[in-house]
Amino acid sequence: MTMRRAVFGLIGAAAFAAPAFAQDLAYETIEKGRALVIAGDCVACHTPPGAKPFSGGRAVETPFGDILAPNLTPDRATGIGAWSDEEFVRALQQGVGRDGEHLFPALPYTAYTKVTRGDLVAMRAYLNTVEPVHNPVEPNQLPFPFNMRFLQFFWKALFFTPGEYQPNPQQPADWNRGAYLVEGLGHCASCHSAKNILGGDKAAMEGGTLQNWFAPNLTADRRVGLGAWSEDELIEYLKTGHTARSAASGPMAEVVEFQTSKMPDADLKAMAVYLKDIAAAPAVKATPLAADRADMQAGAALYADNCSACHVGKGEGVARLFPALAGSAVVQSDDAATLLRMVLQGSRSAATDAAPTAPAMPAFDWKLTDAQIAAVVTYARNSWGNAASAVGAGDVKTMRNALKN
Amino acid sequence: MGSSRAPRGIRRRDLLTSTAAAFFVFGAEAALGRTVKGGLPWAPDSVVPPTPVSAVGWYFFTALEGAAVEAICDRLIPPDDGNPGGKQAGCAVFIDRQLIGSYGAAERFYMRPPFATGTPQQGTQTQFSPAEQYRRGLAALDRYCRDGLGGKGFAELPAAEQDKLLAAMEKGEAQFTGVNPREFFELLLQNAMEGFFADPLYGGNRDMAGWKLIGFPGARYDYRDYIGQHNKPFPLPPVALQGRPEWIGR
């Protein structure tokens, strides 16, 4: 090697060294951001089925009308490529758009406000790396008067408390990590908390109804909540979508597929620790309906002929394949929306790397009348130790019509 | 050699070069493995439910033909001890609805000539579809009855004479014009049994009469709760695709 060659070599190496160091930092931030974007399940709303990731346009159904999730790709014209980090952080922490407009809480900034600035900047860094897609989206599809953005000012005053998550010093680190994920990025309360008439949260984590699904109570209530679940079961559910007693389907199947199954085990454990510590409201004393009622008798016949082949004779189910109905929160919840639509329309459970089978429940809307579905559902809600209110044929009819639209 | 060599199949060198070429053109792409992830496709409202047939009237038979088939079914499966026979169980209705559909039109059979006489194991080799066999067979039966048995149709004959005629058909002894009586009898017997045991959705087996008679539990597919209970009768009544009376409100 000549002297000259060596010198050029050294200059070349120096020229690469500085950017390489910066790139490592960026790589770490981007990977951290990727994990956080998964934990925030951003893809669920911002990617319509079959579309490019984060290209926007999927309708988020709210009780007030549809809101289309915007394009989050780095496209400068139609995505968020032209946004500054500050604007991105402000949108998620304060629900304020790039031009200072109030955002609709379909973007769950009531939860994302708890996410730290550092985490949000990392998420932004990751989103900058996805493929830019030119896809103009007008989010506001709401009817008058809900489409008036300035009204959000009053809504925020009533229902929005901005502020990053403040760790509870009385609790261990994993509890705090769990709370940060559950209440912040995971935005579990968006579905699992009931909404008041204006769409604000009430009765935190005691279950909520949306898009004709009922997201069950996540408090420690033994009958309708997570009281009977162990931490390990919760972790298994979030990781695989299936446990000995339950299976994720509907919107929760998407959550498991896109979000929780891809999260690190330590985060799932933290979420389970926190979820197991959410106190229940005082339990309502529930007594099963008498087995000799006409609907219970018909329900028993319907159950034996239509349901027992998978869910087994006494509602015990088959572990990790067919959910148990005995002791099920979905079955016993006051709001039978999920149960009814399961019977009417069926559903496919989550498919994850750990549990790829994804068994599906078949539809029975073509086979059973409203009265028959009411009877079989009432029977399942009041057998094998279950206790819940009766479901009427009118409830079934309402759900049947809602699913047709 | 050279041009004097007659073509004699593929030469070794040609095979090797063409295989190699084919590999480069097609093989490289096809040889790549692929990992398929995610659940199977699933969509709501993708059920194609079976359509129950109408219970009233004839769709294929004339009134006279329908009465004859009902009478035949009632002799093949006579009512006894309060159990309905073939007529009351709707076997003729079942056959009628089958004959206006794909079965009647022989859509699933090979129906091209030559039509040779096969061995008994080879089944019917007729050029006529089931619908045509019924039309021709019932016409021949009616002519046979009116010409030889006192001017009455089959349905009007006393039960004993009906049995005698059916027995003669089964043995191939009844002289029908243009129709093989034994083949027609076998078709009737086969279809009557199908009507007696098919799901009530298709018009026969009314009120699951056939299933109740033989103790068939119907459209069930899981017996885990009972499989260990040896020498005990299965406790549940039969169930049809459209349910059973205990389901209320049907």
Coordinates of C-alpha atoms in Angstrom, one line a residue, chain A residues 114-338:
Chain A
K114 CA -50.2 10.9 29.0
V115 CA -47.5 9.8 26.6
T116 CA -44.1 11.5 27.2
R117 CA -42.8 14.1 24.8
G118 CA -39.7 11.9 24.3
D119 CA -41.8 8.9 23.3
L120 CA -43.9 11.0 20.9
V121 CA -40.9 12.4 19.2
A122 CA -39.6 8.8 18.7
M123 CA -42.9 7.8 17.2
R124 CA -42.7 10.8 14.8
A125 CA -39.2 9.7 13.9
Y126 CA -40.4 6.3 13.0
L127 CA -43.4 7.6 11.0
N128 CA -40.9 9.7 9.0
T129 CA -39.4 6.4 7.7
V130 CA -42.5 4.8 6.3
E131 CA -43.3 5.0 2.6
P132 CA -44.8 8.4 1.7
V133 CA -48.3 8.0 0.2
H134 CA -50.1 10.8 -1.6
N135 CA -53.6 10.3 -0.2
P136 CA -55.7 13.4 0.7
V137 CA -58.1 12.7 3.4
E138 CA -60.8 15.0 4.8
P139 CA -61.3 13.7 8.3
N140 CA -64.4 15.6 9.1
Q141 CA -67.4 13.7 7.8
L142 CA -69.6 14.6 10.7
P143 CA -73.1 16.0 10.2
F144 CA -74.1 19.4 11.5
P145 CA -73.7 20.5 14.3
F146 CA -71.1 17.9 15.3
N147 CA -68.9 19.0 12.4
M148 CA -68.3 22.4 14.1
R149 CA -64.7 22.1 15.3
F150 CA -64.9 25.0 17.7
L151 CA -67.5 23.1 19.7
Q152 CA -64.6 20.8 20.6
F153 CA -63.3 23.7 22.8
F154 CA -66.3 23.2 25.1
W155 CA -65.9 19.4 24.9
K156 CA -62.3 19.6 26.0
A157 CA -63.2 21.9 28.9
L158 CA -65.6 19.3 30.1
F159 CA -63.8 16.0 29.5
F160 CA -60.1 16.5 28.7
T161 CA -57.4 16.8 31.3
P162 CA -54.1 17.3 29.4
G163 CA -50.8 16.2 31.0
E164 CA -48.1 13.5 30.7
Y165 CA -48.4 10.4 32.9
Q166 CA -47.1 11.0 36.4
P167 CA -45.7 7.8 38.0
N168 CA -47.2 6.7 41.3
P169 CA -44.3 6.5 43.7
Q170 CA -46.2 4.0 45.9
Q171 CA -46.3 1.5 43.1
P172 CA -43.5 -0.7 41.6
A173 CA -42.0 0.1 38.2
D174 CA -44.0 -2.5 36.3
W175 CA -47.3 -1.2 37.7
N176 CA -46.4 2.3 36.5
R177 CA -45.2 1.0 33.1
G178 CA -48.6 -0.9 32.9
A179 CA -50.6 2.2 33.8
Y180 CA -48.6 4.3 31.3
L181 CA -49.4 1.8 28.5
V182 CA -53.0 1.0 29.5
E183 CA -54.1 4.6 30.2
G184 CA -51.8 6.2 27.7
L185 CA -50.6 4.7 24.4
G186 CA -52.8 1.6 24.7
H187 CA -55.9 3.9 25.0
C188 CA -57.8 0.9 26.4
A189 CA -60.4 3.2 27.9
S190 CA -61.4 4.5 24.4
C191 CA -63.4 1.3 24.1
H192 CA -63.6 -0.2 27.6
S193 CA -65.1 2.9 29.3
A194 CA -68.7 3.9 28.9
K195 CA -69.2 7.2 27.2
N196 CA -71.7 9.8 28.3
I197 CA -74.1 11.4 25.9
L198 CA -71.4 13.8 24.7
G199 CA -68.9 11.1 24.1
G200 CA -66.8 11.8 27.3
D201 CA -65.6 9.0 29.5
K202 CA -67.6 7.9 32.5
A203 CA -67.2 4.9 34.8
A204 CA -63.6 4.2 33.9
M205 CA -62.9 0.7 32.5
E206 CA -66.3 -0.7 33.4
G207 CA -67.0 -1.6 29.8
G208 CA -68.3 0.4 26.9
T209 CA -70.5 0.0 23.8
L210 CA -69.3 1.1 20.4
Q211 CA -69.9 0.1 16.8
N212 CA -72.4 -2.5 18.0
W213 CA -69.9 -4.3 20.1
F214 CA -69.6 -4.2 23.9
A215 CA -66.1 -3.9 25.1
P216 CA -66.2 -5.7 28.5
N217 CA -65.5 -4.4 32.0
L218 CA -61.7 -4.5 32.8
T219 CA -62.1 -4.0 36.5
A220 CA -61.7 -6.7 39.1
D221 CA -65.5 -7.6 39.0
R222 CA -65.6 -11.4 39.2
R223 CA -68.7 -11.8 37.1
V224 CA -68.4 -9.3 34.3
G225 CA -64.8 -8.2 34.7
L226 CA -61.3 -9.6 35.0
G227 CA -61.6 -10.6 38.6
A228 CA -61.3 -14.3 37.9
W229 CA -58.4 -13.9 35.4
S230 CA -54.8 -14.4 36.5
E231 CA -51.9 -12.2 35.4
D232 CA -50.6 -15.1 33.3
E233 CA -54.0 -15.5 31.5
L234 CA -54.1 -11.8 30.7
I235 CA -50.5 -12.0 29.3
E236 CA -51.5 -15.0 27.2
Y237 CA -54.6 -13.3 25.9
L238 CA -52.7 -10.2 24.9
K239 CA -49.9 -12.2 23.3
T240 CA -51.9 -14.9 21.5
G241 CA -55.5 -13.8 21.5
H242 CA -56.6 -17.1 23.1
T243 CA -56.7 -18.5 26.6
A244 CA -58.2 -21.5 28.2
R245 CA -61.4 -19.5 28.8
S246 CA -61.5 -16.8 26.1
A247 CA -60.7 -15.7 22.6
A248 CA -60.3 -12.2 21.2
S249 CA -62.6 -11.4 18.3
G250 CA -64.1 -8.4 16.6
P251 CA -62.2 -5.1 17.3
M252 CA -60.2 -6.8 20.1
A253 CA -58.9 -9.4 17.5
E254 CA -57.4 -6.4 15.6
V255 CA -56.0 -5.0 18.8
V256 CA -54.3 -8.3 19.5
E257 CA -53.1 -8.9 16.0
F258 CA -51.7 -5.4 15.3
Q259 CA -50.8 -4.3 18.8
T260 CA -50.4 -6.5 21.8
S261 CA -49.1 -9.6 20.1
K262 CA -46.2 -7.6 18.8
M263 CA -45.4 -5.9 22.1
P264 CA -42.5 -7.1 24.3
D265 CA -43.4 -9.6 27.0
A266 CA -42.3 -7.2 29.7
D267 CA -44.8 -4.6 28.6
L268 CA -47.6 -7.2 28.5
K269 CA -46.7 -8.3 32.0
A270 CA -46.7 -4.7 33.1
M271 CA -50.2 -4.2 31.6
A272 CA -51.4 -7.3 33.3
V273 CA -50.1 -6.1 36.6
Y274 CA -51.9 -2.8 36.2
L275 CA -55.1 -4.3 34.9
K276 CA -55.4 -6.7 37.7
D277 CA -55.2 -3.8 40.1
I278 CA -58.2 -1.8 38.8
A279 CA -60.7 -1.9 41.6
A280 CA -64.3 -2.9 40.7
A281 CA -67.4 -1.0 41.5
P282 CA -69.4 -2.7 44.3
A283 CA -70.6 -6.0 42.7
V284 CA -74.3 -6.1 41.8
K285 CA -75.9 -9.2 43.3
A286 CA -77.0 -11.3 40.4
T287 CA -79.3 -14.3 40.6
P288 CA -79.8 -16.6 37.7
L289 CA -83.3 -16.7 36.1
A290 CA -85.4 -19.8 36.9
A291 CA -84.7 -22.7 34.6
D292 CA -88.4 -23.4 34.1
R293 CA -89.1 -20.2 32.3
A294 CA -90.3 -20.7 28.8
D295 CA -87.3 -18.9 27.2
M296 CA -84.9 -20.9 29.4
Q297 CA -86.5 -24.2 28.3
A298 CA -86.4 -23.3 24.7
G299 CA -82.9 -21.9 25.2
A300 CA -81.7 -25.2 26.6
A301 CA -83.0 -27.1 23.5
L302 CA -81.5 -24.5 21.2
Y303 CA -78.2 -24.6 23.0
A304 CA -78.0 -28.4 22.9
D305 CA -78.7 -28.5 19.1
N306 CA -76.7 -25.4 17.9
C307 CA -74.0 -24.4 20.4
S308 CA -72.9 -27.4 22.4
A309 CA -70.8 -29.0 19.7
C310 CA -68.2 -26.3 20.1
H311 CA -69.0 -24.7 23.5
V312 CA -69.6 -28.1 25.0
G313 CA -72.6 -29.3 27.1
K314 CA -72.1 -27.1 30.2
G315 CA -70.6 -24.1 28.5
E316 CA -67.1 -25.1 29.4
G317 CA -65.7 -24.6 25.9
V318 CA -62.4 -26.0 24.6
A319 CA -59.2 -24.4 25.8
R320 CA -57.7 -22.0 23.2
L321 CA -60.2 -23.0 20.5
F322 CA -63.7 -22.3 21.6
P323 CA -64.4 -19.8 24.4
A324 CA -66.0 -21.0 27.6
L325 CA -69.5 -19.5 28.1
A326 CA -69.6 -20.4 31.8
G327 CA -68.1 -17.6 33.8
S328 CA -67.6 -15.5 30.7
A329 CA -67.8 -11.7 31.1
V330 CA -68.9 -11.2 27.6
V331 CA -71.8 -13.5 28.1
Q332 CA -72.9 -12.0 31.5
S333 CA -72.4 -8.3 30.8
D334 CA -75.5 -6.2 31.2
D335 CA -75.1 -5.0 27.6
A336 CA -75.4 -8.2 25.5
A337 CA -74.4 -6.4 22.2
T338 CA -71.3 -8.6 21.7

